[in-house]
Amino acid sequence: MTAFFLYRSRTTLDARSGQCRAILQAARARNAEYGLTGYLHHEDGRFYQWLEGPAEALKRVGALIEADPRHEGVEYLWRGELPDRQFAGWRMGFGSSEPGTLFDWIAENGVQVGDAGRFARGLLDFMRETAGPAPV
C-alpha cells in the first residue's frame, strides 16, 4: 500500500515565475530523496498537489508545505492509502492554466465540486490525464 494526500492551497505566485520554478525544483529533489512521487497543478491562484509514498515522508513534507508562506490556507481534500502509485516515475509532474485547464475539465466531465470526495477523485483523474507518460 502507498500512502497519499491531495491538498489545495492559495498562492500569489505566477505559474511561470522563478519562485514557482524554485518550488518545483526543490520538490523534485526532496521527493527523490524521500521516495515520493506526485503531481502539482497551479491554476487561478491555487496549488493542487497529489503526493504519494512512505507515510512518514508524507508527514514531514506536509508539515513543510503548511509552514511555507507561499502556500496559504492548506486544505487536505483526500488522504489515505492505495494499492498502487498514481504517478510512479514522476518525482513531480507539473501543470498550469492553459487551454484545457482544470476548471474546463471539471465542467466537461461533470465533476461534482460540492461533494468533497467526488471533487478530490476528479482532481486525481484530471492530474493523471494531463500528466501523460512518466519521464524516461
mmCIF file of C-alpha atoms in Angstrom, residues 10-66:
data_model
loop_
_atom_site.group_PDB
_atom_site.id
_atom_site.type_symbol
_atom_site.label_atom_id
_atom_site.label_comp_id
_atom_site.label_asym_id
_atom_site.label_seq_id
_atom_site.Cartn_x
_atom_site.Cartn_y
_atom_site.Cartn_z
ATOM 1 C CA ARG A 10 -3.877 29.629 -2.210
ATOM 2 C CA THR A 11 -0.845 31.367 -3.674
ATOM 3 C CA THR A 12 0.082 34.731 -5.098
ATOM 4 C CA LEU A 13 2.779 33.215 -7.316
ATOM 5 C CA ASP A 14 2.537 33.214 -11.091
ATOM 6 C CA ALA A 15 2.937 29.711 -12.561
ATOM 7 C CA ARG A 16 5.807 30.885 -14.772
ATOM 8 C CA SER A 17 7.659 32.810 -12.067
ATOM 9 C CA GLY A 18 11.112 32.000 -10.796
ATOM 10 C CA GLN A 19 9.658 31.291 -7.347
ATOM 11 C CA CYS A 20 7.248 28.727 -8.784
ATOM 12 C CA ARG A 21 10.095 27.055 -10.698
ATOM 13 C CA ALA A 22 12.113 27.026 -7.463
ATOM 14 C CA ILE A 23 9.244 25.236 -5.652
ATOM 15 C CA LEU A 24 9.128 22.639 -8.416
ATOM 16 C CA GLN A 25 12.914 22.073 -8.412
ATOM 17 C CA ALA A 26 13.024 21.755 -4.616
ATOM 18 C CA ALA A 27 10.044 19.371 -4.648
ATOM 19 C CA ARG A 28 11.658 17.139 -7.257
ATOM 20 C CA ALA A 29 14.929 16.947 -5.307
ATOM 21 C CA ARG A 30 13.171 16.326 -1.987
ATOM 22 C CA ASN A 31 10.851 13.740 -3.491
ATOM 23 C CA ALA A 32 13.789 11.840 -4.980
ATOM 24 C CA GLU A 33 15.427 11.808 -1.540
ATOM 25 C CA TYR A 34 12.259 10.709 0.302
ATOM 26 C CA GLY A 35 10.939 8.256 -2.298
ATOM 27 C CA LEU A 36 7.876 10.367 -3.112
ATOM 28 C CA THR A 37 6.087 10.861 -6.427
ATOM 29 C CA GLY A 38 3.287 13.193 -7.421
ATOM 30 C CA TYR A 39 1.813 15.984 -9.465
ATOM 31 C CA LEU A 40 1.473 19.743 -8.847
ATOM 32 C CA HIS A 41 -1.058 21.886 -10.685
ATOM 33 C CA HIS A 42 -1.202 25.694 -10.469
ATOM 34 C CA GLU A 43 -4.347 27.443 -11.600
ATOM 35 C CA ASP A 44 -6.233 30.616 -10.792
ATOM 36 C CA GLY A 45 -4.221 31.471 -7.658
ATOM 37 C CA ARG A 46 -4.265 27.938 -6.256
ATOM 38 C CA PHE A 47 -1.931 24.992 -5.987
ATOM 39 C CA TYR A 48 -3.411 21.489 -6.181
ATOM 40 C CA GLN A 49 -0.982 18.714 -5.343
ATOM 41 C CA TRP A 50 -1.121 14.922 -5.186
ATOM 42 C CA LEU A 51 1.775 13.416 -3.272
ATOM 43 C CA GLU A 52 2.354 9.712 -2.572
ATOM 44 C CA GLY A 53 4.919 7.459 -0.939
ATOM 45 C CA PRO A 54 6.068 6.428 2.541
ATOM 46 C CA ALA A 55 3.717 7.737 5.253
ATOM 47 C CA GLU A 56 6.472 9.235 7.418
ATOM 48 C CA ALA A 57 7.954 11.123 4.458
ATOM 49 C CA LEU A 58 4.490 12.469 3.573
ATOM 50 C CA LYS A 59 4.043 13.674 7.138
ATOM 51 C CA ARG A 60 7.363 15.580 7.006
ATOM 52 C CA VAL A 61 6.636 17.117 3.613
ATOM 53 C CA GLY A 62 3.089 18.046 4.614
ATOM 54 C CA ALA A 63 4.488 19.975 7.600
ATOM 55 C CA LEU A 64 6.934 21.787 5.296
ATOM 56 C CA ILE A 65 4.141 22.767 2.901
ATOM 57 C CA GLU A 66 1.931 24.004 5.747
#
